[in-house]
Short mmCIF file of C-alpha atoms in Angstrom, two decimals:
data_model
loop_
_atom_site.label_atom_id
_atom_site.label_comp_id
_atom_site.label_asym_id
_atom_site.label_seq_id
_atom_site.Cartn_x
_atom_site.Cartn_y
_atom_site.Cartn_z
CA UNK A 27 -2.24 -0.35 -13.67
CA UNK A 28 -2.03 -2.14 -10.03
CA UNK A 29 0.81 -1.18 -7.45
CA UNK A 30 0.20 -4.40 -5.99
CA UNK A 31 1.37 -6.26 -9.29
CA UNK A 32 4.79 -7.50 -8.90
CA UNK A 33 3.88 -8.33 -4.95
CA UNK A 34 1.41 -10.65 -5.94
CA UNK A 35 3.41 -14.39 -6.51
CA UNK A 36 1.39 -17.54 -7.15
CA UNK A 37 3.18 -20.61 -7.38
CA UNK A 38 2.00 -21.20 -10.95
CA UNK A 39 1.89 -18.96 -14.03
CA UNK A 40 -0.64 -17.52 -15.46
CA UNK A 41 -3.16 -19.03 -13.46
CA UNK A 42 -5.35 -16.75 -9.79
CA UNK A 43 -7.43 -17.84 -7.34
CA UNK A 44 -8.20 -14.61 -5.55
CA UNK A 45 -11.30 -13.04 -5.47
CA UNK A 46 -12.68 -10.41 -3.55
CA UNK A 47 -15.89 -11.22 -0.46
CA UNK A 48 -17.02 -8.19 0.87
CA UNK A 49 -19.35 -7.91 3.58
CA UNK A 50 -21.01 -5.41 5.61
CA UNK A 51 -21.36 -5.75 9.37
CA UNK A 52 -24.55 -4.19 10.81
CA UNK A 53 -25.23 -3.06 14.79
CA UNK A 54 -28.67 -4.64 15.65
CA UNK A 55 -30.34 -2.54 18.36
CA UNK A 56 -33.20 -2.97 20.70
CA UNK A 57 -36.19 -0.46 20.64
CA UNK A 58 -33.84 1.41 23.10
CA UNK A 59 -30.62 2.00 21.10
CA UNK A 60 -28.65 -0.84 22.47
CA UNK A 61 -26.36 -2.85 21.04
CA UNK A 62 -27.60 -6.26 21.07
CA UNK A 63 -25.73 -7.71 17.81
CA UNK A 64 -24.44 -7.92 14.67
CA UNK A 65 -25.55 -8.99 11.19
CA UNK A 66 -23.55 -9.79 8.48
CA UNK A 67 -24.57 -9.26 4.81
CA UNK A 68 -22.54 -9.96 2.01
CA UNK A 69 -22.53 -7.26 -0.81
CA UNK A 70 -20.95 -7.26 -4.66
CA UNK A 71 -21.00 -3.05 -5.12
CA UNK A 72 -21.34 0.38 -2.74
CA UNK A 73 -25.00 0.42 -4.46
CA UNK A 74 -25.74 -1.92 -2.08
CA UNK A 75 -25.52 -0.07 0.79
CA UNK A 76 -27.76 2.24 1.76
CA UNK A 77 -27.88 5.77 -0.05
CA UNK A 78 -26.10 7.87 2.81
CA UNK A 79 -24.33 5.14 4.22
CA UNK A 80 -20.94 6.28 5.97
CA UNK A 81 -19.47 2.88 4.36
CA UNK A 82 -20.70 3.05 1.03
CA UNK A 83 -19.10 6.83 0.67
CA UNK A 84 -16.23 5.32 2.10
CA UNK A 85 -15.76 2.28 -0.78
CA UNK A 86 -16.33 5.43 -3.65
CA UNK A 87 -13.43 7.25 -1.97
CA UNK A 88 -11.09 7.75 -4.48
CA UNK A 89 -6.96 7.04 -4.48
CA UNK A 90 -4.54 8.56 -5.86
CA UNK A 91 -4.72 6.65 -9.24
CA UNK A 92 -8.36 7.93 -9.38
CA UNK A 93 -10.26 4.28 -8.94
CA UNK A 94 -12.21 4.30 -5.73
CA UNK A 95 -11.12 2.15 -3.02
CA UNK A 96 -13.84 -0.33 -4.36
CA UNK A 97 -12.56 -0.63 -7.74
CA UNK A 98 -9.12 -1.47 -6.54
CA UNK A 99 -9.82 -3.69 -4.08
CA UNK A 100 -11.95 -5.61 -6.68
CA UNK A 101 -9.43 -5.91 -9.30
CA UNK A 102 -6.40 -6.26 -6.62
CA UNK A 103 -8.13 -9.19 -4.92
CA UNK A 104 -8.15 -10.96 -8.23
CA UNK A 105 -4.34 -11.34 -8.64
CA UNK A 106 -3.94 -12.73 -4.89
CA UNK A 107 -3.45 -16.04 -4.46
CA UNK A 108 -6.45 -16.50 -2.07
CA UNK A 109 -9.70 -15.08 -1.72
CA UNK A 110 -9.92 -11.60 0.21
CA UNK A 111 -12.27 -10.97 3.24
CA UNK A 112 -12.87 -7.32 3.67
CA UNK A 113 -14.98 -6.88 6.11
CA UNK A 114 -16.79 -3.05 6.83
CA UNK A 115 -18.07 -3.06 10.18
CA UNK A 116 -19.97 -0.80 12.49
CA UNK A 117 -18.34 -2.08 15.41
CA UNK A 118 -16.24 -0.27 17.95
CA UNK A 119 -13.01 -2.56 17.52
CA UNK A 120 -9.78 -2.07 16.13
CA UNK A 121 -8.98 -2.07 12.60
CA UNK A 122 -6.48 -5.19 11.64
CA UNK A 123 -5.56 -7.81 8.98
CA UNK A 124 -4.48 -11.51 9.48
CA UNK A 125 -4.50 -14.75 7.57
CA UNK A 126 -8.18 -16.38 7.87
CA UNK A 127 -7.84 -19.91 9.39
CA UNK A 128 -10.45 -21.13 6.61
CA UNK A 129 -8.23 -19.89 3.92
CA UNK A 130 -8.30 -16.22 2.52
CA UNK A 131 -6.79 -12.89 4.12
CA UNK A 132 -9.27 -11.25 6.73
CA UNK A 133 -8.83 -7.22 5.96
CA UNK A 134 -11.23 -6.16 8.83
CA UNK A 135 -12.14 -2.46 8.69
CA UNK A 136 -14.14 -0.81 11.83
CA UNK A 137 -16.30 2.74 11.92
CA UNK A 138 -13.78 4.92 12.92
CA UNK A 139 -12.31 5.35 10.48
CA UNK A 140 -14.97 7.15 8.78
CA UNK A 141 -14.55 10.26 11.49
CA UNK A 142 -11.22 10.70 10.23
CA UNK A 143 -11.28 14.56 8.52
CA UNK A 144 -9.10 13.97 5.93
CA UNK A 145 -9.53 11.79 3.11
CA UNK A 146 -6.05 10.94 2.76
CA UNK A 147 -6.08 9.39 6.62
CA UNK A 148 -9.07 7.06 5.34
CA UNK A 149 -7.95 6.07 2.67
CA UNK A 150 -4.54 5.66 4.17
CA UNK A 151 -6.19 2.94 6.72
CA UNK A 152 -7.18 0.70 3.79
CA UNK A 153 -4.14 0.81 2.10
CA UNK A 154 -2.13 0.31 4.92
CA UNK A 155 -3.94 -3.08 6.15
CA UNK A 156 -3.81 -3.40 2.54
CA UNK A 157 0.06 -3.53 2.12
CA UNK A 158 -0.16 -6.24 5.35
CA UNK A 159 -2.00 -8.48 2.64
CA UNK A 160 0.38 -7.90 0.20
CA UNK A 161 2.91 -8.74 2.36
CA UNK A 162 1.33 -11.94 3.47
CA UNK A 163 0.19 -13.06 -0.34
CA UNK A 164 4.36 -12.38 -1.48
CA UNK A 165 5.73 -14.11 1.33
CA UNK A 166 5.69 -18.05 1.32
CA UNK A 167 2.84 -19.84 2.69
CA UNK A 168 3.90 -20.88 5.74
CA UNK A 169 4.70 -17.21 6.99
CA UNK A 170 2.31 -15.18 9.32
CA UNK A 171 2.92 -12.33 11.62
CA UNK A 172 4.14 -14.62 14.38
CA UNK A 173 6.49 -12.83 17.20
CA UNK A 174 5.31 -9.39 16.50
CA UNK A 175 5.89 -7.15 19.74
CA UNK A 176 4.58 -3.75 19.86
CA UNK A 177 5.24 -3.40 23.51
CA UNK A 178 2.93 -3.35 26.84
CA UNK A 179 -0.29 -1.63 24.78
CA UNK A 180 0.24 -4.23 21.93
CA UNK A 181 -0.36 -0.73 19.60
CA UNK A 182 2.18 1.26 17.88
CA UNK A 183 2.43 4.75 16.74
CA UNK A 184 4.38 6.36 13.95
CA UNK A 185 6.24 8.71 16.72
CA UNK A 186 7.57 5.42 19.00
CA UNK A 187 10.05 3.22 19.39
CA UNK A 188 9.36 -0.23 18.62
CA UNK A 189 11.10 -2.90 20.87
CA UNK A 190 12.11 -4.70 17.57
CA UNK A 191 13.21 -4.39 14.28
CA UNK A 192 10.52 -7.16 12.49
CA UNK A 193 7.78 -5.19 13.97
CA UNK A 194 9.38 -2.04 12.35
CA UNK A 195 9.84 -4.00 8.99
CA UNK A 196 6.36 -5.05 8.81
CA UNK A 197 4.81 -1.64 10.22
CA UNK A 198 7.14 0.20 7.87
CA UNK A 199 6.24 -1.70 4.86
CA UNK A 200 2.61 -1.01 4.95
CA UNK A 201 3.07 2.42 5.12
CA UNK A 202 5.87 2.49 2.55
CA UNK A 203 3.07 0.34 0.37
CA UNK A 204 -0.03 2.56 1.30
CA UNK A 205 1.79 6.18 0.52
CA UNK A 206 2.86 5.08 -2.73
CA UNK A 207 -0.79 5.00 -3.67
CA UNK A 208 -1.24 7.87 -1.11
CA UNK A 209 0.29 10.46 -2.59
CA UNK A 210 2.68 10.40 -0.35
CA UNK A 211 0.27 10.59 2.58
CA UNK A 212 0.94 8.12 5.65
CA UNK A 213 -2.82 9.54 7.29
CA UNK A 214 -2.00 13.11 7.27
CA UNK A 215 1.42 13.08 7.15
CA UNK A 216 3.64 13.76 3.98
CA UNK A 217 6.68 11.32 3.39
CA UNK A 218 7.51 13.69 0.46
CA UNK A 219 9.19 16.39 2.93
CA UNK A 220 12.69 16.10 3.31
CA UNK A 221 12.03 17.17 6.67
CA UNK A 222 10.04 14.29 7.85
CA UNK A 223 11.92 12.24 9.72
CA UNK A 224 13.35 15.23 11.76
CA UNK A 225 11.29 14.02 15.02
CA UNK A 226 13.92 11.29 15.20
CA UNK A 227 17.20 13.86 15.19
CA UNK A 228 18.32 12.88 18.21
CA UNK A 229 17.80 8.74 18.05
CA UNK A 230 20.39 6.66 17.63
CA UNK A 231 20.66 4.52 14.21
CA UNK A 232 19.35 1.57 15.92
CA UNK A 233 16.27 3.15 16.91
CA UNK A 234 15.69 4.98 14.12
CA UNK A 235 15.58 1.23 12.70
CA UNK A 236 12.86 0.28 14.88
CA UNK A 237 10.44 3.25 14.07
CA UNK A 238 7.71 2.71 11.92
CA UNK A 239 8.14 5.88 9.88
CA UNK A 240 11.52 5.88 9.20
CA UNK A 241 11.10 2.05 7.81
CA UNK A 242 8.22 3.57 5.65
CA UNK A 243 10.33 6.45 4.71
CA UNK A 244 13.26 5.04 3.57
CA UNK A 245 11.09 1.99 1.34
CA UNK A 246 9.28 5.24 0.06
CA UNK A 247 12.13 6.87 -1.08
CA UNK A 248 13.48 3.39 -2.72
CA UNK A 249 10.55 3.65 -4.56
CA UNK A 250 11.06 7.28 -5.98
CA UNK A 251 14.45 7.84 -5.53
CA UNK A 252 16.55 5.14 -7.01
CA UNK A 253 15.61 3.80 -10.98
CA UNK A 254 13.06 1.44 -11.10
CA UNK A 255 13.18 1.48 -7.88
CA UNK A 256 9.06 0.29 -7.26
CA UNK A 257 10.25 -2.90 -9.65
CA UNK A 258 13.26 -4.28 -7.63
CA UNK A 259 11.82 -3.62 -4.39
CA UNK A 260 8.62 -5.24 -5.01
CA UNK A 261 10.68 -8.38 -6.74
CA UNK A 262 13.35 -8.23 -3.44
CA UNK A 263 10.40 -8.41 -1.41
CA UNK A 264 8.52 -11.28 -3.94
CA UNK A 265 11.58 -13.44 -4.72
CA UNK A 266 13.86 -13.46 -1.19
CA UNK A 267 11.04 -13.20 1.48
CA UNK A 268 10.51 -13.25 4.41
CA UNK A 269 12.54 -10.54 5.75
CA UNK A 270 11.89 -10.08 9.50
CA UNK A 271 13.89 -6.35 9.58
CA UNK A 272 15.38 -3.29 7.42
CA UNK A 273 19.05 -4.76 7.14
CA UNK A 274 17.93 -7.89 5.57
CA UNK A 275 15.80 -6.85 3.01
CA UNK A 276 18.83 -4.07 2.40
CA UNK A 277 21.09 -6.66 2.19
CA UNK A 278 19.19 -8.82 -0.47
CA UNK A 279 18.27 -5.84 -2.55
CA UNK A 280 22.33 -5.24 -3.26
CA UNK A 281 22.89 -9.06 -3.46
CA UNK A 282 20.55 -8.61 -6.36
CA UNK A 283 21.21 -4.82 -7.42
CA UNK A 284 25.16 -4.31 -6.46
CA UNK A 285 24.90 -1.47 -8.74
CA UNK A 286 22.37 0.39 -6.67
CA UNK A 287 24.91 0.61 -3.65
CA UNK A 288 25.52 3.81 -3.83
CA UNK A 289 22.15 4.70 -3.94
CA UNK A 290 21.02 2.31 -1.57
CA UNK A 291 23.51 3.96 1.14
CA UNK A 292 22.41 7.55 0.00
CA UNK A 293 18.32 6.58 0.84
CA UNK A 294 20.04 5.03 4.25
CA UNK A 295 22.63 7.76 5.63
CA UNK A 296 19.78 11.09 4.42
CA UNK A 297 16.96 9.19 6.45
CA UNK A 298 19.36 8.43 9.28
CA UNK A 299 20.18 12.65 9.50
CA UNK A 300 23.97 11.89 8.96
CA UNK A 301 23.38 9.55 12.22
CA UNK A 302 24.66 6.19 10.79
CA UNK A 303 28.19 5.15 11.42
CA UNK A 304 30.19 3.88 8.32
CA UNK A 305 30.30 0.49 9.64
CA UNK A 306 26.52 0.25 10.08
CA UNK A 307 26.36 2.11 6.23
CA UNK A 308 28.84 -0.92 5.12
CA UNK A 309 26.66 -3.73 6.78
CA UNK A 310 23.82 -2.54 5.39
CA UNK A 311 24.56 -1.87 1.89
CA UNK A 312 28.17 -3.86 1.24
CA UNK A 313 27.21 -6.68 3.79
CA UNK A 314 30.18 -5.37 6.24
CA UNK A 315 32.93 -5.63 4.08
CA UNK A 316 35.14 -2.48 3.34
CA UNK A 317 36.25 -3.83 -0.64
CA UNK A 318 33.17 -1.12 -1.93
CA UNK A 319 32.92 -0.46 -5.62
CA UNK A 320 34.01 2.65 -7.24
CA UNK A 321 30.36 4.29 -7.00
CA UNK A 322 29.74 3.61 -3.41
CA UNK A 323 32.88 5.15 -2.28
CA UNK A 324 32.49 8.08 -4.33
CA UNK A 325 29.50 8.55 -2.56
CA UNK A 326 30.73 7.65 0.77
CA UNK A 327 33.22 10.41 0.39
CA UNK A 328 30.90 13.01 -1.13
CA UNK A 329 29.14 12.40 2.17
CA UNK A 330 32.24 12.67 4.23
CA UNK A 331 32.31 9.00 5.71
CA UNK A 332 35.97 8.74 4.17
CA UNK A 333 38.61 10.67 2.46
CA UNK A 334 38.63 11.25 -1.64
CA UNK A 335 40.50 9.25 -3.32
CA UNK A 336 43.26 11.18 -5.88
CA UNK A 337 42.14 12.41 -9.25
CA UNK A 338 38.24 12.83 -7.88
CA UNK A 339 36.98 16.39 -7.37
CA UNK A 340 36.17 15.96 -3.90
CA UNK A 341 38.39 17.27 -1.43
CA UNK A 342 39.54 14.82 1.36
CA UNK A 343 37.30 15.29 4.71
CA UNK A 344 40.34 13.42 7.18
CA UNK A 345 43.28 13.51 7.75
CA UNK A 346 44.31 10.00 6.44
CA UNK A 347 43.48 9.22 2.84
CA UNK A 348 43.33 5.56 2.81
CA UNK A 349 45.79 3.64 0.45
CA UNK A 350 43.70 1.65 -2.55
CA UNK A 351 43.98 -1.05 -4.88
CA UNK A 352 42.06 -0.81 -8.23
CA UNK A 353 40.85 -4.60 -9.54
CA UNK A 354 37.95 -4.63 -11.87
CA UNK A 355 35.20 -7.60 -10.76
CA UNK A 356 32.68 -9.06 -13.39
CA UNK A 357 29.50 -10.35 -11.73
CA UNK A 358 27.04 -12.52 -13.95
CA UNK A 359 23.51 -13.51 -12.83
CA UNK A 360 20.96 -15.63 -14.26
CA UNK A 361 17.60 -14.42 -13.90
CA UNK A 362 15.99 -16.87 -11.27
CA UNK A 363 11.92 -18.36 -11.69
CA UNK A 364 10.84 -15.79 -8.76
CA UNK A 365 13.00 -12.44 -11.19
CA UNK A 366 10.63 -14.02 -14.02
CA UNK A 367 7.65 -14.17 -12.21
CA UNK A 368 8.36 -10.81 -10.90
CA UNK A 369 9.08 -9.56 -14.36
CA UNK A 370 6.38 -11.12 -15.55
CA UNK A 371 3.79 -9.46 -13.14
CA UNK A 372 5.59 -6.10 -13.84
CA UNK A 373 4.89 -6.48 -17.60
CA UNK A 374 1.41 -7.85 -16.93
CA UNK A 375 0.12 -4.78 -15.13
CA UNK A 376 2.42 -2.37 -15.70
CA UNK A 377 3.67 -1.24 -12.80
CA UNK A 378 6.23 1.50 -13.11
CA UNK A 379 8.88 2.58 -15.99
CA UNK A 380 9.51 -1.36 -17.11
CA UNK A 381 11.53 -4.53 -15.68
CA UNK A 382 13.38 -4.38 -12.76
CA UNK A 383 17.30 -4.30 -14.21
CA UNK A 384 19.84 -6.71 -13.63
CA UNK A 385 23.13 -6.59 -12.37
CA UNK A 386 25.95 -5.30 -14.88
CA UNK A 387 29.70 -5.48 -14.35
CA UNK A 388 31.42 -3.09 -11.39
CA UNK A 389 34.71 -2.00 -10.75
CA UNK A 390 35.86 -2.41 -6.98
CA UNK A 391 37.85 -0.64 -4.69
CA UNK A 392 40.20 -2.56 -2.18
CA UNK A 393 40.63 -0.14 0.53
CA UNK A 394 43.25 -1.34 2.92
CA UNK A 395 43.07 -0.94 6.87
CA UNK A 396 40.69 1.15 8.34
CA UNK A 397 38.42 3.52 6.46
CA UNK A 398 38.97 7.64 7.35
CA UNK A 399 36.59 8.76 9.20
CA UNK A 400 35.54 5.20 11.12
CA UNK A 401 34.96 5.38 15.08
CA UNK A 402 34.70 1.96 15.08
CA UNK A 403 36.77 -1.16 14.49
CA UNK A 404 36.66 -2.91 11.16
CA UNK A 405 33.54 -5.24 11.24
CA UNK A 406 32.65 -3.91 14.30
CA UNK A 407 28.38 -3.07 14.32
CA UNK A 408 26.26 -1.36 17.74
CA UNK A 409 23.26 -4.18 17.59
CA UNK A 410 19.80 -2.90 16.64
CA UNK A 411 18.43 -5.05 19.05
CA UNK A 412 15.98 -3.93 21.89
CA UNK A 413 17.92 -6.03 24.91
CA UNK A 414 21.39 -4.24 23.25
CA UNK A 415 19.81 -0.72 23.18
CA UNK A 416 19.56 1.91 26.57
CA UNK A 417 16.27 2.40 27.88
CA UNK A 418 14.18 4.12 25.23
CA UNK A 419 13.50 7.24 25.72
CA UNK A 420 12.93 9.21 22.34
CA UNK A 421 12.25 12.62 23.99
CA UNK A 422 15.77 13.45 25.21
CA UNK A 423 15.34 16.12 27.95
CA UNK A 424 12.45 18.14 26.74
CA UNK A 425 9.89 15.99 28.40
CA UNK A 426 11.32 16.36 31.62
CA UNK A 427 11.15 20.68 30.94
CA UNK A 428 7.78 20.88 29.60
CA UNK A 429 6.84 23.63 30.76
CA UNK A 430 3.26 23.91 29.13
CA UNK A 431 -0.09 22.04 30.38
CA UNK A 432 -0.48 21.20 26.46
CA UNK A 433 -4.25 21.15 24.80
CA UNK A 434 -6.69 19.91 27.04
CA UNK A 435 -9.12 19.94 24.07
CA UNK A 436 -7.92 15.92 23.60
CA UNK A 437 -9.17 14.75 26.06
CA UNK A 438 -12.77 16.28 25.53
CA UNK A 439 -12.61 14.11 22.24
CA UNK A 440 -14.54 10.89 22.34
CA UNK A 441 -14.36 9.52 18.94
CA UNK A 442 -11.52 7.58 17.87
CA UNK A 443 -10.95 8.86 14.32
CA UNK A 444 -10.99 12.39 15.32
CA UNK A 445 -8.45 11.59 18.33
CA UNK A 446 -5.89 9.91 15.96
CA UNK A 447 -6.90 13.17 13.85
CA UNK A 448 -5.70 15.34 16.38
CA UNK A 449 -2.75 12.98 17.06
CA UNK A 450 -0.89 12.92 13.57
CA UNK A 451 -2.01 16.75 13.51
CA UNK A 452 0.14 17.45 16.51
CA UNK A 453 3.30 15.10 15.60
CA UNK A 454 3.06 17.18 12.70
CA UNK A 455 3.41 19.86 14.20
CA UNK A 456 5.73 18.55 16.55
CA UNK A 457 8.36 16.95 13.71
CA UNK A 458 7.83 20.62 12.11
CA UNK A 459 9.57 22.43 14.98
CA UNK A 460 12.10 19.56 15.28
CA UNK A 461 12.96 20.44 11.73
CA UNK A 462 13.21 24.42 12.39
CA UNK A 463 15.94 25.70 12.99
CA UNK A 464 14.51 29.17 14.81
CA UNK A 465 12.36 27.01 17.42
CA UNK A 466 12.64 27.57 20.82
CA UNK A 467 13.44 25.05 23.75
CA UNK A 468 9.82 26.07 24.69
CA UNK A 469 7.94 25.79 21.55
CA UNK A 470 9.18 22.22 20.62
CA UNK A 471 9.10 21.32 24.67
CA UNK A 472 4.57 22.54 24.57
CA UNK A 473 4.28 20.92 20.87
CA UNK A 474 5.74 17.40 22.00
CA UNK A 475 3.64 18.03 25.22
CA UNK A 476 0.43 18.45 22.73
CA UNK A 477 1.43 15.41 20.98
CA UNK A 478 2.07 13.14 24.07
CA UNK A 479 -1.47 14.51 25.39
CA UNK A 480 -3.21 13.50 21.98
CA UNK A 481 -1.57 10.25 21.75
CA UNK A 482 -2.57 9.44 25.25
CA UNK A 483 -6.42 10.20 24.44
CA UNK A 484 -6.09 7.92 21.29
CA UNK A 485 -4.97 4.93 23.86
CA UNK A 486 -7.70 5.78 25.87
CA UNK A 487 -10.62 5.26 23.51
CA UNK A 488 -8.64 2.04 22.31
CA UNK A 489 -8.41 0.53 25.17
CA UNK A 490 -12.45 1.27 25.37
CA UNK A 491 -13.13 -0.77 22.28
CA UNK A 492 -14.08 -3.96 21.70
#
């Protein structure tokens, strides 16, 4: 039933203490029209609004599931281990969530987000700030989103660069969380399109590790494309959190799932466009070292990273087949009191095909000296950081040949929702031609122009809120 289930970790079994406090922030106005305050009213149902009201067609918008967006936040908020605050105001403010300092999460939604066109980019924006209180409820106590840097605007878009990988992590996870209950949908946008990272071609792997989207892309396709997949990462991200970036929560899924290596790397090196080195595949998935199992350098070879081993099917892609050792490894692990809890959630509600599986005996390759088709030296890893990465600048040459003045019609746009609108309309577009392989020079150079001109009418209007 819930998507949330297995996120949701109390210290204590069976026993909740979430509940859900919904309230409804009004604009007072003089006899004029101004703005002269706001009143708060605390409300149990939509009915309660008024008949008409932007906000109570907005809590009857349905997900994917086919509850509204009040049903599920109703019964969500009940398996959280503190009381929910969403708040529904008509303010002109930014939409955010954060732990309250009374107790409780604060999910604070603002009016512009009921200009959006679509229905899948509203209720995107719930689910989104959603998957931030997820996060937060899974997490120990003691962790908030401390040291979060999203750069001199202190915003962040699903096209940028972020100037570090936790930001990425905790960015990408509410997306990854919201488009599972999206259908597929981050705003707009479909994650289901092979296709959808293409924007990000010509990035480097570390970068590509600090975008939002790809983050959210390849959690999404964890979810879909590897068995059970929704299970073990919701109990990775339940039983071993925090993570604070992509290669540690990778790394503590295969310490948990060795057996999903192979998978694991295949999510990794698709997303990354064939842009990944093998070392940087290794650290993620085999925590650096080159003694892989069977499975994961079957699949490292089908994907050309080394050479095939004799008696496989696959042809060698270098030069040098690498000599190996065969040595069969038998790994035993004892369910820990998070895997039960975990388990025990994912039984509870539901969620997905059953229990997340555990680890079952592997046979390993030893593969001696340096693996065909490495650049790199053995252990050797390019840091993700921001201070070890060039200047960011995701737009390779075609920003400096734009030839096209773009669409001026942004900038006539005054409301916010209809400017991000236009925004994720044109990336679309943009990633699209980025994909294509009969796009001209020109027509990718004027549809990243469009895009930069959208995004910079959406900062705009932000920077005009409250």
């Amino acid at each position: 039933m819930l998507a949330v289930a297995v996120m949701l970790v109390l210290v204590t079994l069976p026993a909740f203490a979430g509940s859900l406090n919904l309230v409804y922030e009004r604009v007072v106005t003089d006899s004029y029209g101004n703005e002269i305050g706001y009143r708060s009213t605390k409300i149990s149902s939509p009915s309660d609004l008024p008949s008409g009201s932007a906000w109570r067609n907005y809590l009857n918008l349905k997900l994917a599931d086919g509850r509204t967006i009040f049903d599920y936040a109703s019964t969500v908020s009940k398996s959280l281990s503190q009381t929910m605050n969403l708040t529904l105001s008509d303010r002109d403010s930014n939409s955010y969530t954060a732990k309250s300092t009374t107790g409780g999460y604060n999910l604070n939604l603002y009016k512009y987000i009921n200009n959006f066109a679509s229905d899948s980019s509203k209720t995107f924006l719930f689910l989104h700030e959603f998957g931030h209180v997820a996060m937060l409820n899974a997490y120990p106590s003691s962790y908030n989103f401390n040291n979060l840097n999203y750069g001199s605007d202190n915003k962040h878009y699903i096209d940028e660069i972020l100037p570090d990988d936790n930001t990425a992590w905790v960015e990408g996870w509410a997306n990854a969380f919201a488009a599972n209950k999206n259908n597929g949908k981050v705003f707009s946008f479909d994650l289901n399109s092979l296709s959808s990272l293409a924007f990000l071609k010509d990035s480097s792997f570390g970068e590509m590790a600090r975008n939002e989207l790809f983050v959210g892309k390849v959690l999404f396709d964890c979810f879909n494309k590897i068995t059970s997949g929704k299970d073990k990462v919701f109990n990775i991200i339940s039983s071993t959190g925090p993570q604070y970036s992509l290669l540690q929560f990778c790394q503590k899924y295969v310490s948990t799932y060795p057996d999903d290596k192979a998978a694991l790397a295949k999510v990794l090196f698709d997303n990354s466009q064939g842009r990944m080195t093998l070392d940087q595949l290794l650290l993620y998935v085999n925590g650096g070292s080159r003694n892989v199992s069977r499975a994961l350098y079957n699949y490292l070879a089908t994907a050309g990273l080394v050479a095939a081993t004799t008696g496989t099917t696959t042809q060698p892609t270098r030069p040098t087949t690498p000599t190996t050792t065969t040595t069969t490894t038998t790994t035993t692990t004892s369910t820990s009191f998070w895997g039960r809890l975990s388990s025990w959630f994912g039984k509870l509600f539901n969620f997905g095909a059953g229990s997340p599986s555990l680890p079952t005996p592997a046979v390993s390759v030893e593969v001696s000296g340096a693996m065909a088709g490495s650049s790199d030296a053995a252990g050797a890893y390019p840091s993700v950081s921001a201070s070890a990465e060039a200047p960011i600048n995701n737009t390779g040459s075609i920003a400096a040949e734009t030839t096209s003045t773009g669409d001026a019609a942004a900038a006539s746009i005054e409301d916010l929702g209809r400017a991000e609108e236009l925004y994720y309309q044109c990336f679309a577009e943009y990633n699209r031609l980025m994909a294509s392989s009969n796009s001209s020079r020109q027509q990718v150079s004027e549809a990243h122009n469009r895009m930069l001109q959208a995004k910079a009418r959406v900062k705009a209007l932000r920077r005009q809120l409250k």
